[in-house]
Structure formats: structure tokens, C-alpha cells
Amino acid sequence: MSDQAEFEIIIVEDDPNDAELITRILRKHNLANKLVLLKDGADALDFLFGQGNFADKYDDGPKVILLDLKLPKVNGIEVLRKIKSDERTKKIPVVILTSSREDCDLKDAYDLGVNSYVTKPIKFDEFAKVVADLGMYWLLLNKSLTK
Amino acid sequence: MGSTAMTEHGQTLTESGNLRERLEASEKTQRAMMNILDDFDEERRNFQLIQKATLNLLEDVDAERQNSNEAQRALLNMLEDIEAERFKAEQANALLESANKELEAFSYSVSHDLRAPLRAISGFSQAVMEDYAPRLDDEGRRYLGLIQENAHRMGRLIDDLLAFSRLGRQQMIKSTIDMETMTKSVFEELAAQEPGRKIKIKFTAHASPPVYGDSSMIRQVLVNLLSNAIKFTRPRENAQIEFGYLPKLGDGAYYIKDNGVGFDMRYLNKLFGVFQRLHSVAEFEGTGVGLALVNRIIARHGGRVWAEGIVDQGATFYFTLPGSR
């Protein structure tokens, strides 16, 4: 709605190491030009709904949101619920990227209409491949309604 | 007058005659009544007797009832005792189960939380390798290699620990397993990863009975025991492995024997412990989880595992499993 830079990919990740590694991997594949990094669930919601700290930074919506589950303030499942229950945001693809393999997390996420659920591989080389694949698929291959 | 008298007399007579008659009648009635009363009295006596008999009977019944009540009470007490025992057992069980679950959850979350920093170590050391390798000298690059190698080792440890922790929670899906067929397929798979070595497996003549158990877990047992046999025969030019069944050993036991480096029986108690190793990583790689996993799987199936070894001559691992007899 403004002349703001358009964001293609939003990453919600509280672990600064994982956040930096994800950014680095995407950058190496030229997928990080329009990337925004948010460190907790509250920031994610403020950013998406153009409120609080991000009142003047409203954006039409990215091509994909990579969402961690274990987040401070507002957890990932809650963020997902808000995104999927609001007309303005419910069409944005959301990919859960988490260490959790718990069945209840999986079930909650799919119940709320998550678009994909990916667990972070333990080994860095596998992790790097997963992040690169996700970036290429959602930013280049997938056709989204939002942009 | 006479007539009157007569009449009067007659009347009187008549009257007196009537009176007598009535008196008699009344007496008769009275007697009859007395008789009736007498009869009634007898009846009453009979009745009283019957009543008494009934009362006696009732008393007997009461006594019986009391007896039965006592028996019932005893039974109820017994049931209560049993109930209390069962409650106690259930409580102990629930406590055990929750402690078990807590332990599983703990080790699971430890393994999970260990992943993140490890990923950072591998990730950033690789970043240095990619971006700054030309600016490092040989020693610097070697150190970086060591960091990555150890991060990988730590990763394997976490993997094994996760597998070990998952094992306790995993549901068992049981089926009938032919041990010889499974052993053969596992051996071929493992031996194929060591193309440069001469490894032979021999199946003893005794037909081994099928096992009733979780096939993926039993397969894990065979993978761990056979890969140990292959690993610890590495110094041998001709590695010999033997799989067999001894029907007369206890309730019947399977065994896997090798002619490898063996082990000192003094350290037998360490053999099946988690993270316990009898060899240095430089000699033989490993995390010290393999045999602990074997022990746990066999125990979950209600079996037993034990070992015999002689230094430099080889080791034999025996195990029992349900359905093996």
C-alpha cells in the first residue's frame, strides 16, 4: 500500500544462529534480496498487519513466510492461527520450519491450514539443502495469489 | 279367677317355662361358647406353637443371615484388600509410567536442544571454509577440519541418543520373523559397505525357530551385532562370523560369534551401558550406544542378552527372544 520495498520472503526465527544461517544460504542462491527477518511472534503479527512497530510498513504480503514454532511472546502456532483466520493474510503461504517432530505440533499446524511443514535437519549440509530447496520452490516455482 | 289364675298361672307357668328354657338355652349357648373358646384356646395354643416355631425358624434364618452377612463382609474385606492392592499396584505403575515418560521427554528434549548449537558450529565453520579458506594456512584449515569432524561425531551421538530415547516410546508391531533370512539380508547389506575385506558368515546346522517380535527393532539388533562383528574383525585377514541357535542353552538362545579382537571379560559390566566403550575412537569408531540399544530392544521383548569374549580371539553375543522355543 506504500512505496515500501516489497518483501518476498519473511522469516520468523528467534535463534540468531539459525536466522543468520538461513539468510546466508538464501543469499548464496540469490534468493535473499527481498527478505525480512523477524525475531518473535509478536513482531511477525505486527509486521503482517501493519501495526505496532511496523505501523507504517504495511506490505501486500510476501510469497512465503518461513515460521519457526518455538517463538518468544507469541508462539508459531498462534501466529499461524492469526494469519489463517484473517482475510488479509490467509492466502499467504506459510511454511513451518522447526526442530519439532511432535505429532501434536504437526496436527495443530495442518488443522490451521499450514501450506507445508518441514523439520530442520540436524546436519548443516542437509539443513542448507532444505533451506535452498524451500527458497527455490516457494520464490521461483510456486505461483502464489499474493504476488 | 281360676281361669285367670290358671291363665295367670298358666301364663306364669308359661313364663317360668320360658325362662327355664331360655336359661337352658343361654347355658347351652354359654357352653357352646365356652367350647368354642376352649377350642379357640387350643387354636391359640396351636397358633402360639406355630408362632414360636416360626420365630425359631426366623431366628435360625436370622442366624443364617448373620452367618451369610459375616461371610459377605469377609468377602468384601477381601475384595477391598484386593482393590487396595490393585490400587497400589496401579499407582506404582502410573508413577513408573510417568517417570518413564518424563525421562523420555527429557532425553528427547535434550537431544533436540543439542541440535541447534551443533548446527551452528557446523554451519559457521563451513562458512569460514567457504569464504576464508584461502586466507588460512594449512594448520588453520586443519583445525577447521577437526571442528567439522567433531561436529559430525557429536551429530552421530545425538542421532544414536535420539534412537535410544525413541525406542522406549515406540509402539511394538509384532510379527513372526525368520531369523536366518533376516540375518542373511542384514549381513549382505553391511558386508557390501566393506568391499575391500574378506568377510564370511556361516550358519550353523541347527534350524533356528522363528521369533515373534517387532521386525524393525529385531533388525536393528542384528544390524548392531553384525556391524560390531564386522568392525572388530577388521584386523583379521579372514573375518569369520557365525550365526546360530543353541536349543539347549537355557530356553534356547541365538548367537553371533566372530574371530575379532574380542574383549576382556573384566569389563563385561560396561559392555551394554550407554556411552560405554572398551576401545578408543582411534582404534575403532563408535558412540557406545549400539549394544545399549541391543540390550534395550531384547529386554522390551522379554528376552536376555549376554556376551563372552577372549582378548584377541573373538567375541560371542547370545540372546533369547520370545517365540524362540
Short mmCIF file of C-alpha atoms in Angstrom, two decimals:
data_model
loop_
_atom_site.label_atom_id
_atom_site.label_comp_id
_atom_site.label_asym_id
_atom_site.label_seq_id
_atom_site.Cartn_x
_atom_site.Cartn_y
_atom_site.Cartn_z
CA MET A 1 0.00 0.00 0.00
CA SER A 2 3.01 2.22 0.12
CA ASP A 3 6.22 2.76 -1.74
CA GLN A 4 7.91 0.40 0.68
CA ALA A 5 10.28 -2.20 -0.62
CA GLU A 6 8.31 -5.29 -1.46
CA PHE A 7 9.11 -8.32 0.59
CA GLU A 8 9.08 -11.74 -0.97
CA ILE A 9 10.08 -13.84 1.96
CA ILE A 10 9.50 -13.33 5.65
CA ILE A 11 11.49 -15.41 8.12
CA VAL A 12 10.29 -15.65 11.70
CA GLU A 13 13.13 -17.21 13.67
CA ASP A 14 14.24 -16.47 17.24
CA ASP A 15 17.55 -18.35 17.15
CA PRO A 16 20.00 -15.78 15.75
CA ASN A 17 22.35 -18.54 14.53
CA ASP A 18 19.66 -20.32 12.55
CA ALA A 19 18.41 -16.95 11.27
CA GLU A 20 21.88 -15.99 10.02
CA LEU A 21 22.50 -19.41 8.50
CA ILE A 22 19.14 -19.36 6.69
CA THR A 23 19.86 -15.84 5.37
CA ARG A 24 23.33 -16.89 4.26
CA ILE A 25 22.07 -19.98 2.43
CA LEU A 26 19.34 -18.00 0.65
CA ARG A 27 21.79 -15.24 -0.24
CA LYS A 28 24.16 -17.78 -1.81
CA HIS A 29 21.28 -18.83 -4.05
CA ASN A 30 20.33 -15.22 -4.83
CA LEU A 31 17.05 -15.62 -3.01
CA ALA A 32 17.61 -13.13 -0.21
CA ASN A 33 17.14 -9.80 -1.98
CA LYS A 34 13.68 -9.20 -0.60
CA LEU A 35 13.99 -10.87 2.73
CA VAL A 36 12.81 -9.69 6.11
CA LEU A 37 13.86 -11.31 9.34
CA LEU A 38 11.64 -11.15 12.44
CA LYS A 39 12.66 -12.47 15.83
CA ASP A 40 9.39 -13.33 17.53
CA GLY A 41 5.69 -13.98 17.02
CA ALA A 42 4.59 -10.52 18.15
CA ASP A 43 6.85 -8.81 15.60
CA ALA A 44 5.59 -11.20 12.92
CA LEU A 45 1.96 -10.22 13.60
CA ASP A 46 2.77 -6.50 13.85
CA PHE A 47 4.61 -6.66 10.55
CA LEU A 48 1.91 -8.60 8.71
CA PHE A 49 -0.96 -6.47 9.99
CA GLY A 50 0.94 -3.17 9.82
CA GLN A 51 0.62 -2.39 13.49
CA GLY A 52 2.84 -1.56 16.49
CA ASN A 53 6.49 -1.20 15.47
CA PHE A 54 5.54 -1.73 11.86
CA ALA A 55 2.55 0.59 11.58
CA ASP A 56 3.99 2.35 8.54
CA LYS A 57 5.48 -0.69 6.90
CA TYR A 58 2.40 -2.46 5.68
CA ASP A 59 3.06 -4.70 2.74
CA ASP A 60 0.74 -6.55 0.42
CA GLY A 61 2.14 -9.82 1.55
CA PRO A 62 5.18 -11.92 0.77
CA LYS A 63 5.39 -15.00 -1.42
CA VAL A 64 6.08 -17.12 1.61
CA ILE A 65 6.51 -16.97 5.37
CA LEU A 66 9.02 -19.35 6.98
CA LEU A 67 7.75 -19.72 10.53
CA ASP A 68 9.50 -21.32 13.49
CA LEU A 69 7.25 -22.86 16.16
CA LYS A 70 9.16 -22.19 19.38
CA LEU A 71 9.00 -18.42 19.48
CA PRO A 72 9.06 -15.92 22.33
CA LYS A 73 5.92 -13.86 23.18
CA VAL A 74 3.56 -15.34 20.61
CA ASN A 75 4.36 -18.91 19.55
CA GLY A 76 4.35 -20.08 15.95
CA ILE A 77 1.03 -21.93 16.17
CA GLU A 78 -0.66 -18.75 17.44
CA VAL A 79 0.91 -16.68 14.66
CA LEU A 80 -0.30 -19.26 12.14
CA ARG A 81 -3.82 -19.13 13.59
CA LYS A 82 -3.94 -15.33 13.26
CA ILE A 83 -2.58 -15.41 9.71
CA LYS A 84 -5.00 -18.09 8.54
CA SER A 85 -8.07 -16.56 10.20
CA ASP A 86 -7.67 -13.07 8.73
CA GLU A 87 -8.96 -12.24 5.24
CA ARG A 88 -5.96 -10.01 4.54
CA THR A 89 -3.36 -12.68 5.24
CA LYS A 90 -4.94 -16.09 4.92
CA LYS A 91 -3.81 -16.62 1.31
CA ILE A 92 -0.12 -16.11 2.10
CA PRO A 93 1.69 -19.47 2.00
CA VAL A 94 3.11 -20.37 5.41
CA VAL A 95 5.85 -22.95 5.84
CA ILE A 96 6.62 -24.18 9.34
CA LEU A 97 10.38 -24.67 9.69
CA THR A 98 11.06 -26.17 13.10
CA SER A 99 13.04 -28.74 15.10
CA SER A 100 9.81 -30.18 16.45
CA ARG A 101 8.67 -33.54 15.14
CA GLU A 102 5.92 -33.84 17.74
CA ASP A 103 2.70 -35.19 16.29
CA CYS A 104 0.60 -32.61 18.15
CA ASP A 105 2.51 -29.73 16.52
CA LEU A 106 2.06 -31.30 13.10
CA LYS A 107 -1.65 -31.85 13.68
CA ASP A 108 -2.22 -28.31 15.01
CA ALA A 109 -0.38 -26.81 12.05
CA TYR A 110 -2.34 -28.76 9.45
CA ASP A 111 -5.63 -28.15 11.29
CA LEU A 112 -4.93 -24.43 10.92
CA GLY A 113 -4.18 -24.78 7.22
CA VAL A 114 -0.39 -24.65 7.07
CA ASN A 115 0.93 -24.92 3.49
CA SER A 116 3.96 -27.02 4.38
CA TYR A 117 5.69 -28.43 7.43
CA VAL A 118 9.44 -29.01 7.34
CA THR A 119 11.72 -30.16 10.17
CA LYS A 120 15.20 -28.70 10.41
CA PRO A 121 17.75 -31.42 9.66
CA ILE A 122 20.33 -31.94 12.37
CA LYS A 123 23.30 -31.81 9.97
CA PHE A 124 24.23 -28.49 8.49
CA ASP A 125 24.69 -29.71 4.89
CA GLU A 126 21.21 -31.24 4.92
CA PHE A 127 19.83 -28.11 6.56
CA ALA A 128 21.44 -25.99 3.85
CA LYS A 129 19.86 -28.13 1.14
CA VAL A 130 16.41 -27.96 2.75
CA VAL A 131 16.52 -24.17 3.07
CA ALA A 132 17.75 -23.71 -0.50
CA ASP A 133 15.06 -26.08 -1.83
CA LEU A 134 12.37 -24.26 0.13
CA GLY A 135 13.55 -20.88 -1.16
CA MET A 136 13.65 -22.00 -4.75
CA TYR A 137 10.30 -23.75 -4.60
CA TRP A 138 8.31 -21.00 -2.90
CA LEU A 139 10.01 -17.99 -4.51
CA LEU A 140 10.58 -19.29 -8.02
CA LEU A 141 8.39 -22.30 -8.73
CA ASN A 142 5.22 -21.81 -6.76
CA LYS A 143 2.59 -19.42 -8.08
CA SER A 144 1.01 -17.59 -5.21
CA LEU A 145 -2.05 -15.36 -5.15
CA THR A 146 -0.31 -12.59 -3.26
CA LYS A 147 2.27 -11.55 -5.83
CA MET B 1 -110.46 -66.21 88.55
CA GLY B 2 -109.15 -69.68 88.30
CA SER B 3 -109.03 -69.20 84.76
CA THR B 4 -107.27 -66.03 85.40
CA ALA B 5 -105.13 -67.76 87.91
CA MET B 6 -104.85 -70.51 85.52
CA THR B 7 -104.25 -68.14 82.98
CA GLU B 8 -102.00 -66.23 85.21
CA HIS B 9 -100.51 -69.44 86.41
CA GLY B 10 -100.50 -70.77 83.02
CA GLN B 11 -99.01 -67.61 82.00
CA THR B 12 -96.64 -67.75 84.83
CA LEU B 13 -96.02 -71.29 84.08
CA THR B 14 -95.57 -70.45 80.64
CA GLU B 15 -93.41 -67.59 81.65
CA SER B 16 -91.38 -69.66 84.04
CA GLY B 17 -91.20 -72.41 81.47
CA ASN B 18 -89.94 -69.92 79.02
CA LEU B 19 -87.47 -68.63 81.49
CA ARG B 20 -86.09 -72.05 82.12
CA GLU B 21 -85.95 -72.74 78.52
CA ARG B 22 -84.18 -69.51 77.91
CA LEU B 23 -81.84 -70.16 80.78
CA GLU B 24 -81.07 -73.53 79.40
CA ALA B 25 -80.64 -72.13 76.00
CA SER B 26 -78.41 -69.50 77.40
CA GLU B 27 -76.45 -72.11 79.29
CA LYS B 28 -76.16 -74.12 76.14
CA THR B 29 -75.04 -71.13 74.29
CA GLN B 30 -72.59 -70.35 77.05
CA ARG B 31 -71.31 -73.86 76.99
CA ALA B 32 -71.03 -73.79 73.29
CA MET B 33 -69.27 -70.55 73.56
CA MET B 34 -67.03 -71.97 76.25
CA ASN B 35 -66.42 -74.90 73.98
CA ILE B 36 -65.68 -72.57 71.17
CA LEU B 37 -63.50 -70.58 73.47
CA ASP B 38 -61.84 -73.78 74.58
CA ASP B 39 -61.36 -74.74 71.02
CA PHE B 40 -60.17 -71.27 70.34
CA ASP B 41 -57.77 -71.51 73.22
CA GLU B 42 -56.41 -74.67 71.76
CA GLU B 43 -56.21 -72.97 68.46
CA ARG B 44 -54.44 -70.15 70.14
CA ARG B 45 -52.07 -72.54 71.77
CA ASN B 46 -51.50 -74.16 68.44
CA PHE B 47 -51.10 -70.78 66.96
CA GLN B 48 -48.66 -69.85 69.68
CA LEU B 49 -46.74 -73.02 68.98
CA ILE B 50 -46.71 -72.22 65.32
CA GLN B 51 -45.67 -68.70 66.15
CA LYS B 52 -42.90 -70.00 68.36
CA ALA B 53 -41.84 -72.42 65.65
CA THR B 54 -41.93 -69.60 63.16
CA LEU B 55 -39.93 -67.44 65.50
CA ASN B 56 -37.44 -70.24 65.94
CA LEU B 57 -37.29 -70.59 62.26
CA LEU B 58 -36.89 -66.87 61.86
CA GLU B 59 -34.18 -66.94 64.48
CA ASP B 60 -32.46 -69.68 62.58
CA VAL B 61 -32.85 -67.73 59.40
CA ASP B 62 -31.52 -64.71 61.18
CA ALA B 63 -28.54 -66.68 62.37
CA GLU B 64 -28.06 -67.94 58.87
CA ARG B 65 -28.37 -64.44 57.60
CA GLN B 66 -25.87 -63.26 60.13
CA ASN B 67 -23.51 -66.01 59.03
CA SER B 68 -24.01 -65.08 55.45
CA ASN B 69 -23.58 -61.42 56.31
CA GLU B 70 -20.32 -62.24 58.01
CA ALA B 71 -19.19 -64.28 55.03
CA GLN B 72 -20.20 -61.43 52.79
CA ARG B 73 -18.34 -58.96 54.94
CA ALA B 74 -15.26 -61.16 54.88
CA LEU B 75 -15.54 -61.37 51.13
CA LEU B 76 -16.00 -57.63 50.87
CA ASN B 77 -12.95 -57.10 53.06
CA MET B 78 -11.03 -59.42 50.87
CA LEU B 79 -12.22 -57.59 47.78
CA GLU B 80 -11.32 -54.32 49.42
CA ASP B 81 -7.86 -55.65 50.17
CA ILE B 82 -7.50 -56.81 46.61
CA GLU B 83 -8.81 -53.48 45.40
CA ALA B 84 -6.34 -51.67 47.66
CA GLU B 85 -3.53 -53.87 46.40
CA ARG B 86 -4.57 -53.26 42.86
CA PHE B 87 -4.83 -49.54 43.51
CA LYS B 88 -1.35 -49.59 44.98
CA ALA B 89 -0.05 -51.54 42.02
CA GLU B 90 -1.81 -49.19 39.63
CA GLN B 91 -0.40 -46.20 41.44
CA ALA B 92 3.10 -47.65 41.34
CA ASN B 93 2.57 -48.43 37.68
CA ALA B 94 1.29 -44.93 36.92
CA LEU B 95 4.23 -43.45 38.82
CA LEU B 96 6.66 -45.62 36.92
CA GLU B 97 4.98 -44.78 33.66
CA SER B 98 5.06 -41.04 34.32
CA ALA B 99 8.69 -41.24 35.47
CA ASN B 100 9.45 -43.16 32.32
CA LYS B 101 7.62 -40.65 30.16
CA GLU B 102 9.36 -37.79 31.91
CA LEU B 103 12.72 -39.42 31.29
CA GLU B 104 11.87 -40.00 27.64
CA ALA B 105 10.64 -36.43 27.25
CA PHE B 106 13.78 -35.19 28.98
CA SER B 107 16.22 -37.12 26.81
CA TYR B 108 14.20 -36.22 23.75
CA SER B 109 14.30 -32.52 24.51
CA VAL B 110 17.99 -32.70 25.47
CA SER B 111 18.76 -34.33 22.15
CA HIS B 112 16.61 -31.73 20.42
CA ASP B 113 18.15 -28.75 22.13
CA LEU B 114 21.62 -30.09 21.44
CA ARG B 115 20.89 -29.94 17.74
CA ALA B 116 20.65 -26.18 17.35
CA PRO B 117 24.14 -25.22 18.61
CA LEU B 118 25.64 -28.13 16.73
CA ARG B 119 24.07 -26.93 13.51
CA ALA B 120 25.55 -23.50 14.19
CA ILE B 121 29.03 -24.99 14.76
CA SER B 122 28.95 -26.97 11.51
CA GLY B 123 27.26 -24.14 9.63
CA PHE B 124 29.63 -21.37 10.61
CA SER B 125 32.78 -23.50 10.33
CA GLN B 126 31.65 -24.35 6.81
CA ALA B 127 31.05 -20.65 6.18
CA VAL B 128 34.65 -19.94 7.23
CA MET B 129 35.85 -22.76 5.00
CA GLU B 130 33.89 -21.39 2.04
CA ASP B 131 34.66 -17.71 2.45
CA TYR B 132 38.05 -17.56 4.17
CA ALA B 133 39.92 -20.78 3.34
CA PRO B 134 42.41 -19.02 1.05
CA ARG B 135 43.39 -16.67 3.85
CA LEU B 136 44.16 -19.52 6.27
CA ASP B 137 47.37 -21.52 6.35
CA ASP B 138 47.42 -25.33 6.41
CA GLU B 139 47.30 -25.56 10.18
CA GLY B 140 44.30 -23.21 10.29
CA ARG B 141 42.46 -25.28 7.73
CA ARG B 142 43.34 -28.48 9.64
CA TYR B 143 41.87 -27.06 12.84
CA LEU B 144 38.74 -26.12 10.97
CA GLY B 145 38.55 -29.67 9.62
CA LEU B 146 38.82 -31.01 13.17
CA ILE B 147 35.97 -28.75 14.28
CA GLN B 148 33.77 -30.10 11.50
CA GLU B 149 34.76 -33.69 12.14
CA ASN B 150 33.86 -33.37 15.79
CA ALA B 151 30.61 -31.63 14.99
CA HIS B 152 29.74 -34.64 12.83
CA ARG B 153 30.70 -37.02 15.61
CA MET B 154 28.53 -35.10 18.01
CA GLY B 155 25.74 -35.34 15.46
CA ARG B 156 26.09 -39.13 15.36
CA LEU B 157 25.98 -39.24 19.15
CA ILE B 158 22.78 -37.22 19.16
CA ASP B 159 21.29 -39.42 16.45
CA ASP B 160 22.05 -42.53 18.48
CA LEU B 161 20.77 -40.96 21.67
CA LEU B 162 17.57 -39.98 19.89
CA ALA B 163 17.16 -43.50 18.56
CA PHE B 164 17.74 -44.85 22.06
CA SER B 165 15.20 -42.47 23.57
CA ARG B 166 12.65 -43.11 20.85
CA LEU B 167 12.93 -46.83 21.45
CA GLY B 168 11.24 -46.56 24.82
CA ARG B 169 8.21 -44.75 23.41
CA GLN B 170 7.91 -46.62 20.16
CA GLN B 171 4.94 -48.97 19.85
CA MET B 172 5.95 -52.53 19.02
CA ILE B 173 4.29 -54.10 15.99
CA LYS B 174 4.87 -57.81 16.30
CA SER B 175 5.06 -60.44 13.61
CA THR B 176 6.77 -63.74 13.00
CA ILE B 177 10.37 -63.32 11.92
CA ASP B 178 12.67 -65.86 10.35
CA MET B 179 15.98 -65.03 11.98
CA GLU B 180 18.22 -66.71 9.46
CA THR B 181 16.67 -64.89 6.49
CA MET B 182 16.88 -61.54 8.26
CA THR B 183 20.46 -62.15 9.40
CA LYS B 184 21.48 -63.03 5.86
CA SER B 185 19.96 -59.87 4.38
CA VAL B 186 21.45 -57.61 7.07
CA PHE B 187 24.85 -59.21 6.68
CA GLU B 188 24.85 -58.79 2.90
CA GLU B 189 23.88 -55.15 3.26
CA LEU B 190 26.65 -54.46 5.79
CA ALA B 191 29.33 -56.51 4.04
CA ALA B 192 28.63 -54.61 0.80
CA GLN B 193 29.87 -51.46 2.56
CA GLU B 194 33.29 -53.11 3.09
CA PRO B 195 34.24 -54.10 -0.45
CA GLY B 196 37.94 -54.43 0.29
CA ARG B 197 37.55 -57.03 3.03
CA LYS B 198 37.14 -60.78 3.18
CA ILE B 199 34.22 -61.46 5.48
CA LYS B 200 32.47 -64.81 5.64
CA ILE B 201 29.34 -65.73 7.52
CA LYS B 202 28.44 -69.28 8.49
CA PHE B 203 25.02 -70.51 9.57
CA THR B 204 25.10 -73.43 11.94
CA ALA B 205 23.14 -76.53 11.04
CA HIS B 206 20.52 -76.25 13.79
CA ALA B 207 17.33 -74.86 12.34
CA SER B 208 16.59 -71.71 14.32
CA PRO B 209 12.96 -71.27 15.36
CA PRO B 210 11.14 -68.11 14.22
CA VAL B 211 10.89 -65.15 16.58
CA TYR B 212 7.70 -63.28 17.42
CA GLY B 213 8.67 -59.62 17.69
CA ASP B 214 8.89 -56.13 16.15
CA SER B 215 10.72 -56.71 12.90
CA SER B 216 12.30 -53.23 12.61
CA MET B 217 13.63 -53.48 16.19
CA ILE B 218 14.92 -57.04 15.74
CA ARG B 219 16.55 -55.92 12.52
CA GLN B 220 18.26 -53.13 14.49
CA VAL B 221 19.59 -55.77 16.91
CA LEU B 222 21.06 -57.74 14.02
CA VAL B 223 22.46 -54.60 12.38
CA ASN B 224 24.21 -53.57 15.60
CA LEU B 225 25.58 -57.02 16.44
CA LEU B 226 26.72 -57.80 12.89
CA SER B 227 28.26 -54.37 12.30
CA ASN B 228 30.17 -54.84 15.57
CA ALA B 229 31.35 -58.24 14.36
CA ILE B 230 32.44 -56.70 11.06
CA LYS B 231 34.08 -53.74 12.79
CA PHE B 232 36.02 -55.72 15.38
CA THR B 233 37.32 -58.27 12.87
CA ARG B 234 38.93 -55.52 10.81
CA PRO B 235 42.50 -56.53 11.78
CA ARG B 236 41.80 -60.10 10.56
CA GLU B 237 42.64 -61.01 7.04
CA ASN B 238 39.82 -63.53 7.01
CA ALA B 239 36.93 -62.36 9.13
CA GLN B 240 34.72 -65.23 10.28
CA ILE B 241 31.24 -64.61 11.59
CA GLU B 242 28.87 -67.30 12.72
CA PHE B 243 25.14 -67.12 13.34
CA GLY B 244 23.44 -69.96 15.14
CA TYR B 245 20.93 -71.26 17.59
CA LEU B 246 21.58 -73.38 20.66
CA PRO B 247 18.36 -75.14 21.70
CA LYS B 248 19.89 -76.46 24.90
CA LEU B 249 21.35 -73.20 26.15
CA GLY B 250 18.79 -72.08 28.74
CA ASP B 251 15.45 -71.80 26.96
CA GLY B 252 17.24 -71.74 23.65
CA ALA B 253 19.47 -68.89 22.54
CA TYR B 254 20.68 -67.34 19.30
CA TYR B 255 24.29 -66.27 18.98
CA ILE B 256 26.55 -64.23 16.77
CA LYS B 257 30.22 -65.14 17.01
CA ASP B 258 33.26 -63.52 15.47
CA ASN B 259 37.01 -64.06 15.36
CA GLY B 260 37.78 -60.40 16.00
CA VAL B 261 39.75 -58.61 18.70
CA GLY B 262 37.40 -59.82 21.46
CA PHE B 263 37.23 -58.15 24.84
CA ASP B 264 38.40 -58.54 28.37
CA MET B 265 35.71 -60.28 30.46
CA ARG B 266 36.65 -57.98 33.37
CA TYR B 267 34.83 -55.17 31.58
CA LEU B 268 31.72 -57.23 30.84
CA ASN B 269 29.57 -54.98 33.05
CA LYS B 270 30.41 -51.99 30.86
CA LEU B 271 29.57 -53.71 27.62
CA PHE B 272 25.85 -52.91 27.49
CA GLY B 273 25.90 -49.45 29.15
CA VAL B 274 25.04 -46.27 27.25
CA PHE B 275 28.15 -44.37 26.07
CA GLN B 276 30.39 -47.10 27.49
CA ARG B 277 33.22 -48.14 25.23
CA LEU B 278 36.01 -50.69 25.54
CA HIS B 279 38.04 -49.29 22.65
CA SER B 280 39.35 -45.85 21.83
CA VAL B 281 37.82 -43.94 18.93
CA ALA B 282 41.22 -44.09 17.21
CA GLU B 283 41.16 -47.93 17.32
CA PHE B 284 37.51 -48.49 16.49
CA GLU B 285 34.97 -45.77 15.78
CA GLY B 286 31.65 -45.78 17.60
CA THR B 287 29.45 -43.90 20.01
CA GLY B 288 28.86 -46.54 22.68
CA VAL B 289 25.15 -46.74 22.10
CA GLY B 290 24.90 -49.81 19.85
CA LEU B 291 24.95 -52.54 22.48
CA ALA B 292 22.84 -50.48 24.90
CA LEU B 293 20.25 -50.33 22.14
CA VAL B 294 20.52 -54.10 21.60
CA ASN B 295 20.07 -54.68 25.31
CA ARG B 296 17.03 -52.43 25.44
CA ILE B 297 15.31 -53.98 22.42
CA ILE B 298 15.87 -57.52 23.69
CA ALA B 299 14.63 -56.52 27.16
CA ARG B 300 11.50 -54.92 25.70
CA HIS B 301 10.79 -58.23 24.00
CA GLY B 302 11.20 -60.05 27.32
CA GLY B 303 14.49 -61.66 26.32
CA ARG B 304 18.04 -61.56 27.61
CA VAL B 305 21.40 -60.75 26.06
CA TRP B 306 24.88 -61.63 27.28
CA ALA B 307 28.37 -61.99 25.90
CA GLU B 308 31.59 -63.92 26.13
CA GLY B 309 34.92 -62.69 24.89
CA ILE B 310 38.59 -63.54 24.86
CA VAL B 311 41.08 -60.81 24.04
CA ASP B 312 42.45 -61.28 20.51
CA GLN B 313 40.36 -64.37 19.86
CA GLY B 314 36.86 -63.05 19.36
CA ALA B 315 33.52 -62.41 20.96
CA THR B 316 30.17 -64.19 21.08
CA PHE B 317 26.88 -62.45 21.76
CA TYR B 318 23.98 -64.59 22.89
CA PHE B 319 20.35 -63.53 23.05
CA THR B 320 16.96 -65.04 23.74
CA LEU B 321 13.69 -63.85 22.24
CA PRO B 322 10.05 -64.86 22.69
CA GLY B 323 8.79 -67.44 20.26
CA SER B 324 12.30 -68.81 20.08
CA ARG B 325 11.08 -72.08 21.54
#
